[in-house]
mmCIF file with all atom_site columns, C-alpha atoms in Angstrom:
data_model
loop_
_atom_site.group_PDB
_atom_site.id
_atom_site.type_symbol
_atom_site.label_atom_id
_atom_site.label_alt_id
_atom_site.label_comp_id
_atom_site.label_asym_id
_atom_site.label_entity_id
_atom_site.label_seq_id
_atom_site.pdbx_PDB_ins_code
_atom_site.Cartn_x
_atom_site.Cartn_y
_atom_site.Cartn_z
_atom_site.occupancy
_atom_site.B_iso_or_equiv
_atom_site.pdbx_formal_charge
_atom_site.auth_seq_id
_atom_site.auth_comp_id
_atom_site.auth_asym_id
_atom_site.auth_atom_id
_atom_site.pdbx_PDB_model_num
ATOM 1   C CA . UNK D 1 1   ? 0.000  0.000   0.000  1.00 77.00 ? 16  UNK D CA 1
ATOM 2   C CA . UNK D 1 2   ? 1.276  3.685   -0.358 1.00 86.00 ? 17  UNK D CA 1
ATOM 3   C CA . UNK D 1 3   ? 0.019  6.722   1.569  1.00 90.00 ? 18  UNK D CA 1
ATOM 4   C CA . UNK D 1 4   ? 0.637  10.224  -0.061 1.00 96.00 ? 19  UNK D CA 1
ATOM 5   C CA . UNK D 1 5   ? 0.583  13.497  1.266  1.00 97.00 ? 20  UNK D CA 1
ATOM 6   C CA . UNK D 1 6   ? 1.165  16.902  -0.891 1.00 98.00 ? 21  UNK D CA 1
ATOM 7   C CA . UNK D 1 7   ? 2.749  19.972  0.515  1.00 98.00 ? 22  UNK D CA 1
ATOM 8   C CA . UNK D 1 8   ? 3.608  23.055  -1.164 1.00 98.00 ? 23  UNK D CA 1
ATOM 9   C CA . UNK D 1 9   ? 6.301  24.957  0.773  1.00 98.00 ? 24  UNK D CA 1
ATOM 10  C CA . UNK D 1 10  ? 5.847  28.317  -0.245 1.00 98.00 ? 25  UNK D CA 1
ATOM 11  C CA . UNK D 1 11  ? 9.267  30.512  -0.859 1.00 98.00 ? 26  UNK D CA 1
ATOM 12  C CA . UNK D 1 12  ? 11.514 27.672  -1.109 1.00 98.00 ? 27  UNK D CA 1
ATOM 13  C CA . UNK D 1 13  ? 13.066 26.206  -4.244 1.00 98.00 ? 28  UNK D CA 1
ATOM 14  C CA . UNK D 1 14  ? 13.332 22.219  -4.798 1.00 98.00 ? 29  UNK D CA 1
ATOM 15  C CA . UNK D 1 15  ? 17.206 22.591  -4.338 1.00 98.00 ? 30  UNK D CA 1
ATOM 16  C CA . UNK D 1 16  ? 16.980 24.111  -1.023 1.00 98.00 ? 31  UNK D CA 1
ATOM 17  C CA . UNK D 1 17  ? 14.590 21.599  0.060  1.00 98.00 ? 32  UNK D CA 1
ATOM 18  C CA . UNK D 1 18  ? 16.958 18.760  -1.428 1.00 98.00 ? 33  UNK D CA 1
ATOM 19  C CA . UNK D 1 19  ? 20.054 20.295  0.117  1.00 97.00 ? 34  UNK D CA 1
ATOM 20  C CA . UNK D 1 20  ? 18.305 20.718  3.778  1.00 98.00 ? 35  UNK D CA 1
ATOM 21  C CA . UNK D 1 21  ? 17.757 17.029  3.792  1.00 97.00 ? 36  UNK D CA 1
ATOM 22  C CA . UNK D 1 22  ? 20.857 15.937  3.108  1.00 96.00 ? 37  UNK D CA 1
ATOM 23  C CA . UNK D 1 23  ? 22.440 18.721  5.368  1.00 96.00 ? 38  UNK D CA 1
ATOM 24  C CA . UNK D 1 24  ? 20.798 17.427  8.651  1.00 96.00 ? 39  UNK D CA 1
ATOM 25  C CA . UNK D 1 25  ? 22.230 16.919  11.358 1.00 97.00 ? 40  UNK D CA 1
ATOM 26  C CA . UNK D 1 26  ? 20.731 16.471  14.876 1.00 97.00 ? 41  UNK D CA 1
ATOM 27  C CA . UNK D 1 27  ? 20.020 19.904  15.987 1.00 97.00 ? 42  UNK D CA 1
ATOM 28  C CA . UNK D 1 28  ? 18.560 20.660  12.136 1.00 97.00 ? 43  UNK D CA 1
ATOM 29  C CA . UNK D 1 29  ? 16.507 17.461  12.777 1.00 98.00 ? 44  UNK D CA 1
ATOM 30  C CA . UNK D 1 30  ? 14.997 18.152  16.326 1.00 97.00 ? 45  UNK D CA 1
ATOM 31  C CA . UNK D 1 31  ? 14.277 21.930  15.033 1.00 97.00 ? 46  UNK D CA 1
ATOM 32  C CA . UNK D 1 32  ? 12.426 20.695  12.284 1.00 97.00 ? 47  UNK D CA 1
ATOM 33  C CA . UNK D 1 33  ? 9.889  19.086  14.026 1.00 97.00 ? 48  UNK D CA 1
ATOM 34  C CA . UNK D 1 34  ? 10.440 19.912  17.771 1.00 96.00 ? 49  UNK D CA 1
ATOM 35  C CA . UNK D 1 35  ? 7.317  18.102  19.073 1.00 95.00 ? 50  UNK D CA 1
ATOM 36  C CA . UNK D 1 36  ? 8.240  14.842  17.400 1.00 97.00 ? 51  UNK D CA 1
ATOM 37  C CA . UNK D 1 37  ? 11.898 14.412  16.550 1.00 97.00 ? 52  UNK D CA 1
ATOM 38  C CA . UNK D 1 38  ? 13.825 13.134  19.487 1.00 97.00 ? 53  UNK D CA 1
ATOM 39  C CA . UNK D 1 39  ? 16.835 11.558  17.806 1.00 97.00 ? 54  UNK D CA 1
ATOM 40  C CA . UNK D 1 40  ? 18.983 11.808  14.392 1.00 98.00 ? 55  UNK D CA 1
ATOM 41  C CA . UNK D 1 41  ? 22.102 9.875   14.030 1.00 97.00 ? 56  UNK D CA 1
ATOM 42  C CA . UNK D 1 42  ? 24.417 9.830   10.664 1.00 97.00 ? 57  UNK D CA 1
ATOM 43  C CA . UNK D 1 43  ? 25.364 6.580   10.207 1.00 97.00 ? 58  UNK D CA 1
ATOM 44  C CA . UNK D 1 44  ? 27.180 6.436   7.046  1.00 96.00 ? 59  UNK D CA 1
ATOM 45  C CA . UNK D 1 45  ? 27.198 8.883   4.512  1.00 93.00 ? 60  UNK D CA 1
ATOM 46  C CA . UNK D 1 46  ? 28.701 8.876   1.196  1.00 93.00 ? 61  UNK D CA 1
ATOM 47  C CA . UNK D 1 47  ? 29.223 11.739  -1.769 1.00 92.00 ? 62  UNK D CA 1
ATOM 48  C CA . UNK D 1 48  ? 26.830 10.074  -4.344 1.00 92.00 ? 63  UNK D CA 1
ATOM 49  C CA . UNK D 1 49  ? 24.386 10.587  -1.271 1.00 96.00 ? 64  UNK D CA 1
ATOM 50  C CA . UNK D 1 50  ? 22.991 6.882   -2.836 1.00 96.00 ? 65  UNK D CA 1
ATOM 51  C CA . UNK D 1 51  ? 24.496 4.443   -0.095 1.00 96.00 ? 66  UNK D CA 1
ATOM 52  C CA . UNK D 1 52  ? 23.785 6.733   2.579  1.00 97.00 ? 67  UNK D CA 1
ATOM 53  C CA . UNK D 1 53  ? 22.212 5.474   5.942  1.00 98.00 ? 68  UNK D CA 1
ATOM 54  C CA . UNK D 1 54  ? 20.548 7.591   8.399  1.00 98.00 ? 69  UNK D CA 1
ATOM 55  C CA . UNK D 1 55  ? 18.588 6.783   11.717 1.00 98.00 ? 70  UNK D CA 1
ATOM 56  C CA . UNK D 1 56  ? 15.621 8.552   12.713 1.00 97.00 ? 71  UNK D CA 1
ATOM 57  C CA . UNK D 1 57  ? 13.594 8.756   15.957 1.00 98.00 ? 72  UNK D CA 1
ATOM 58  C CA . UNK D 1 58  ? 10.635 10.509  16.047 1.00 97.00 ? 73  UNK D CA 1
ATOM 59  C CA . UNK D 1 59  ? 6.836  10.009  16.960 1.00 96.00 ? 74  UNK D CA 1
ATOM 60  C CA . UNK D 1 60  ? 3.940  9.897   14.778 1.00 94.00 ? 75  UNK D CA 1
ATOM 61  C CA . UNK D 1 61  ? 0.853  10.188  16.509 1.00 90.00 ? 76  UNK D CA 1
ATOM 62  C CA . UNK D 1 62  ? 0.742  6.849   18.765 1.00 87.00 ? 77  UNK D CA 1
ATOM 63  C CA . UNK D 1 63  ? 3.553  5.445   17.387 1.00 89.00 ? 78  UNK D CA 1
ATOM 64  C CA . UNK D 1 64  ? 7.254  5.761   17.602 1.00 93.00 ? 79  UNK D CA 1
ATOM 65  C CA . UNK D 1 65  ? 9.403  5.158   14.024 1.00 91.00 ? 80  UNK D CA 1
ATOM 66  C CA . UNK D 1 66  ? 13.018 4.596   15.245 1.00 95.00 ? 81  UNK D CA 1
ATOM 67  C CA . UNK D 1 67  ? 14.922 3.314   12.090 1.00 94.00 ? 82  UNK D CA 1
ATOM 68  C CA . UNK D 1 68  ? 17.531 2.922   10.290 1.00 98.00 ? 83  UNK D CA 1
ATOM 69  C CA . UNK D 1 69  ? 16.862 4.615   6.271  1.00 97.00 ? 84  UNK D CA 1
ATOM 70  C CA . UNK D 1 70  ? 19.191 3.980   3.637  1.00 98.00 ? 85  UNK D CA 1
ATOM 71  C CA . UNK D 1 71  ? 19.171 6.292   0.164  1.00 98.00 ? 86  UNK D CA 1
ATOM 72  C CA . UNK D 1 72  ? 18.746 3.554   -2.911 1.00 97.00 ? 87  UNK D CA 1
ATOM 73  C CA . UNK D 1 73  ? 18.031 6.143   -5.357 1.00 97.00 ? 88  UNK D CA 1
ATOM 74  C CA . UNK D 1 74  ? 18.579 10.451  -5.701 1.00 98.00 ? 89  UNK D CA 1
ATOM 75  C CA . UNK D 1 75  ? 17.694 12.376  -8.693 1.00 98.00 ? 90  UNK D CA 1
ATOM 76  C CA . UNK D 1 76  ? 19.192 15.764  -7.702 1.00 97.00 ? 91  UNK D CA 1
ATOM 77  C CA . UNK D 1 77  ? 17.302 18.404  -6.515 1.00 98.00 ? 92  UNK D CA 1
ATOM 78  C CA . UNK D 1 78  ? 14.428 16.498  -7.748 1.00 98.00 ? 93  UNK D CA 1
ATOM 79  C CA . UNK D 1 79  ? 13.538 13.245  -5.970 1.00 98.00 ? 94  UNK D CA 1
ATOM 80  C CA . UNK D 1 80  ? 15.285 11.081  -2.942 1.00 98.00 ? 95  UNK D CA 1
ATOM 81  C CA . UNK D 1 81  ? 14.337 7.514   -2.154 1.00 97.00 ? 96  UNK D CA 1
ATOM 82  C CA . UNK D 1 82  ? 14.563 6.059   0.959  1.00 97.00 ? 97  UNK D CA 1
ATOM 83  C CA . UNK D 1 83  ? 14.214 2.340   2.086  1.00 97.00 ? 98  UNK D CA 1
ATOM 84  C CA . UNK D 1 84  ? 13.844 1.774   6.226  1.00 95.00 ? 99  UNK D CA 1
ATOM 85  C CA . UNK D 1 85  ? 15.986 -1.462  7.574  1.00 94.00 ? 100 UNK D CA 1
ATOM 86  C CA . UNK D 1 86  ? 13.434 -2.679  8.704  1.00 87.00 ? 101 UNK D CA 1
ATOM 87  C CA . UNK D 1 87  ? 11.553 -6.552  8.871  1.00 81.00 ? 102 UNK D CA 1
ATOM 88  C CA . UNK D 1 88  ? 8.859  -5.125  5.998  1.00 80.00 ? 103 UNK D CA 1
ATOM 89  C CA . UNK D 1 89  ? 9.656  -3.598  3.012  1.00 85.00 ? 104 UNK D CA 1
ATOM 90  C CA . UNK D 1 90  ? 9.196  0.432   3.654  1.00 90.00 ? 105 UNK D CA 1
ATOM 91  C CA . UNK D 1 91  ? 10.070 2.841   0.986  1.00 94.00 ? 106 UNK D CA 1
ATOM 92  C CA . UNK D 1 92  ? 10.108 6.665   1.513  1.00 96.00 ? 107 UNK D CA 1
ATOM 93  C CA . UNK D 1 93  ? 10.277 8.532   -2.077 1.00 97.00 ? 108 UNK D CA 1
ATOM 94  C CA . UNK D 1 94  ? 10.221 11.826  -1.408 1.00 98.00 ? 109 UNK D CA 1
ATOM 95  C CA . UNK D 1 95  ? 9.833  14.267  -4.649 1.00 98.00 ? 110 UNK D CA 1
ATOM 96  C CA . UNK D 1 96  ? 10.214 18.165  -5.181 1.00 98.00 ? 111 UNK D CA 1
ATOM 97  C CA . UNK D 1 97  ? 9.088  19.947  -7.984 1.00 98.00 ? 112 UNK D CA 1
ATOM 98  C CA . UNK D 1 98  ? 8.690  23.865  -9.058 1.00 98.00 ? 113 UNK D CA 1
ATOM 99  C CA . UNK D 1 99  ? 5.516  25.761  -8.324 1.00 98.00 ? 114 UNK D CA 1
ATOM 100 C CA . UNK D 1 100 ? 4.951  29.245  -8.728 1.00 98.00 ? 115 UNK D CA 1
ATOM 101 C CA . UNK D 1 101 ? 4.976  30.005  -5.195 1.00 97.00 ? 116 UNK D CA 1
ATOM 102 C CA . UNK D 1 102 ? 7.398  27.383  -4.041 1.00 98.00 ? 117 UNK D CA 1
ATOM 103 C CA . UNK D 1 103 ? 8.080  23.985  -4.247 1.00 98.00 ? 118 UNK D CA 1
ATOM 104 C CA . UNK D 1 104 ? 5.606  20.924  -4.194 1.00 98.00 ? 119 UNK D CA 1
ATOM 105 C CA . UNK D 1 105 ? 6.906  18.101  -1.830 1.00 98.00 ? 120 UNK D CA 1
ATOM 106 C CA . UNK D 1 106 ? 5.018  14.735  -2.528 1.00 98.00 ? 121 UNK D CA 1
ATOM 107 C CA . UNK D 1 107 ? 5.624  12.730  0.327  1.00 98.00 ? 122 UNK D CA 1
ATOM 108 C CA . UNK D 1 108 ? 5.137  8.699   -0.865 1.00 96.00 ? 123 UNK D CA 1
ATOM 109 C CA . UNK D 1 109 ? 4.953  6.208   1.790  1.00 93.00 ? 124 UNK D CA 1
ATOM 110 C CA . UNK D 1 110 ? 4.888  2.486   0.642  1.00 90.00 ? 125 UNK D CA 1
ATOM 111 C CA . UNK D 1 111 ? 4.662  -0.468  2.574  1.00 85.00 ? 126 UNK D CA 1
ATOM 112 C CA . UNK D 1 112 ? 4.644  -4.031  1.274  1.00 77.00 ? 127 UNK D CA 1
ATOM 113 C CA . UNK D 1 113 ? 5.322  -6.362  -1.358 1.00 65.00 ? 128 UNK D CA 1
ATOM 114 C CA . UNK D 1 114 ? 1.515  -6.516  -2.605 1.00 54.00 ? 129 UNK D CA 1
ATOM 115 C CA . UNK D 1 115 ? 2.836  -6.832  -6.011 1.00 53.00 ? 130 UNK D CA 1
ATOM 116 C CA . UNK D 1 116 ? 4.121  -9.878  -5.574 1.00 51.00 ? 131 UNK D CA 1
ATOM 117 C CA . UNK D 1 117 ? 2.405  -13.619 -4.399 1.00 46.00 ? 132 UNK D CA 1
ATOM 118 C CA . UNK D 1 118 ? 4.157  -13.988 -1.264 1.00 50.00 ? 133 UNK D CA 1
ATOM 119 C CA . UNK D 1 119 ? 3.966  -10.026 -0.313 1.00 56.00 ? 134 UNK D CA 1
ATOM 120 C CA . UNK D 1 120 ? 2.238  -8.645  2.575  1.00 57.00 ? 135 UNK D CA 1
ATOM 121 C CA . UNK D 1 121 ? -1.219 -7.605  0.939  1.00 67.00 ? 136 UNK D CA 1
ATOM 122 C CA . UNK D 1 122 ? -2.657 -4.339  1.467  1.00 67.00 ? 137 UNK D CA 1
ATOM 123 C CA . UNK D 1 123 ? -5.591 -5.681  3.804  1.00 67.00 ? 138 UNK D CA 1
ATOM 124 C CA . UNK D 1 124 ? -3.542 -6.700  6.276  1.00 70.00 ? 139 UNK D CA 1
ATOM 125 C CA . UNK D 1 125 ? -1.281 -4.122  6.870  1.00 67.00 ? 140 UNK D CA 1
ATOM 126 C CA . UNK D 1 126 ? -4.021 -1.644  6.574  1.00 67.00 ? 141 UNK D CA 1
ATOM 127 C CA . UNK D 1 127 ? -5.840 -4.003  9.578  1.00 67.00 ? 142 UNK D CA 1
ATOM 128 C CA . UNK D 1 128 ? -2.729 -4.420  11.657 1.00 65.00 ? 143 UNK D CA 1
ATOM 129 C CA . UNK D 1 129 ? 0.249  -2.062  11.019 1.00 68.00 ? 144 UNK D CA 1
ATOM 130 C CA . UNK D 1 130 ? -0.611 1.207   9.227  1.00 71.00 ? 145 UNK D CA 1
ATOM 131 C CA . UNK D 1 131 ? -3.924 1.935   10.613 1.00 79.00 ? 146 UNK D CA 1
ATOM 132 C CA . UNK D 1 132 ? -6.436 4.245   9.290  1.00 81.00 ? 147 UNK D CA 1
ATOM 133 C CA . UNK D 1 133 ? -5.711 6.639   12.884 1.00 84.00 ? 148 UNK D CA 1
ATOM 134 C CA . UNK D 1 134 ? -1.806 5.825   12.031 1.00 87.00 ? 149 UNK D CA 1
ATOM 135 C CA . UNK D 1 135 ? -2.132 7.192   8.243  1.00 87.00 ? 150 UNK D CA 1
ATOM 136 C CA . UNK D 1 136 ? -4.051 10.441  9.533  1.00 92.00 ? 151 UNK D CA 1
ATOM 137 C CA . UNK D 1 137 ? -0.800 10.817  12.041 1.00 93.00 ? 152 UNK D CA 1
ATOM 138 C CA . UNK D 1 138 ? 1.584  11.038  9.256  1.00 94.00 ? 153 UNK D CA 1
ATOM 139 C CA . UNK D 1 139 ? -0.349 12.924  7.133  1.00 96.00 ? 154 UNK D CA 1
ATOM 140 C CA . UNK D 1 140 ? -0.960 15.225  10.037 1.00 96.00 ? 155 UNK D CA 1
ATOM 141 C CA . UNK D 1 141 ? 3.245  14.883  10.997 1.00 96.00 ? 156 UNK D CA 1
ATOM 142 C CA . UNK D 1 142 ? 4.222  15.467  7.028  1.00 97.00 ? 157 UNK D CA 1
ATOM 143 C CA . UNK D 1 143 ? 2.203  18.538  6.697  1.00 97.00 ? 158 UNK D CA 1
ATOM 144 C CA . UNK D 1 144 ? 3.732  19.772  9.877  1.00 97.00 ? 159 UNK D CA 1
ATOM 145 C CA . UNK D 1 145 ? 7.395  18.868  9.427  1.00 97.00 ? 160 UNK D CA 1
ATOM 146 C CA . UNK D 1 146 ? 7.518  19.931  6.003  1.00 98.00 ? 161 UNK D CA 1
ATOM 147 C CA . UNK D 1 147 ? 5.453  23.761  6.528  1.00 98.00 ? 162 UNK D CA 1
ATOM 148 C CA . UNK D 1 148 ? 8.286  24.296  9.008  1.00 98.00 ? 163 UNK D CA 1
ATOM 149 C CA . UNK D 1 149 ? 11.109 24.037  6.117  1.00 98.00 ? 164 UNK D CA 1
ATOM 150 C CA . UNK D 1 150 ? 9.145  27.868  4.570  1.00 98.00 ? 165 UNK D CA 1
ATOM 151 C CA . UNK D 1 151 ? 10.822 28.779  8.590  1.00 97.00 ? 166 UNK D CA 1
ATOM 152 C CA . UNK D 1 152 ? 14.085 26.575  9.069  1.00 97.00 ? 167 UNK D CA 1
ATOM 153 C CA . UNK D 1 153 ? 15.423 27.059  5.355  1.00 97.00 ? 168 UNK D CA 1
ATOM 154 C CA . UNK D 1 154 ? 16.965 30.681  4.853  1.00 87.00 ? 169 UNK D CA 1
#
């Protein structure tokens, strides 16, 4: 299944958006979303940014995400993809493009292999790991974290 949430971020151009990500550190990360971010650790990073692993702690609603997210895929200033370590396949693409006020940040969750036979099929991950409450939480959390980058970015 994939979850998507759309955010414009008004003022700021997909290459400052693109560059803030890969510029965090832990104090960027906890000002970024100060309610939920508790922890931001750079575990390897290389200069192709592809390879890269990060870990992220932060809350979502009821639930705490605390992973490890390596980069297997960047299109410069464009598009960054993001796969959690995790025991399910989770995949993060996160995509900027050029509006006339800003830049519009499609935010892609996708959990699952429902494309394949022996994948973990929409209905039950829907019914037991990404609940309806949960997907409302990141939506809410996206929205949130990315609005604060038209603040944090100068």
């Amino acid at each position: 299944m994939n979850h998507i949430t759309k955010i414009e971020i008004v003022g700021k151009q997909p290459s400052q958006i693109y560059d803030f990500m890969f510029g965090l550190d832990k104090p960027k990360y906890m000002a970024w979303h100060p309610e939920d971010h508790a922890g931001f650790i750079i575990i390897k990073q290389t200069d192709v940014k592809r390879g890269s692993v990060f870990y992220f702690d932060e809350r979502i609603g009821d639930f705490r995400v605390n992973h490890q997210w390596e980069v297997v895929g960047v299109i410069k200033n464009h598009k960054i993809i993001l796969k959690a370590i995790y025991k399910v396949p989770v995949y993060l693409f996160l995509t900027f493009d050029k509006t006339l006020n800003g830049t519009m940040v499609t935010h892609d969750l996708q959990i699952g292999n429902q494309h394949k036979s022996d994948g973990i099929k929409d209905w039950f991950i829907k019914k037991f790991i990404f609940t309806l409450s949960r997907q409302n939480a990141l939506t809410k959390h996206a929205i949130e974290e990315f609005k604060n980058l038209e603040k944090l970015i100068e």
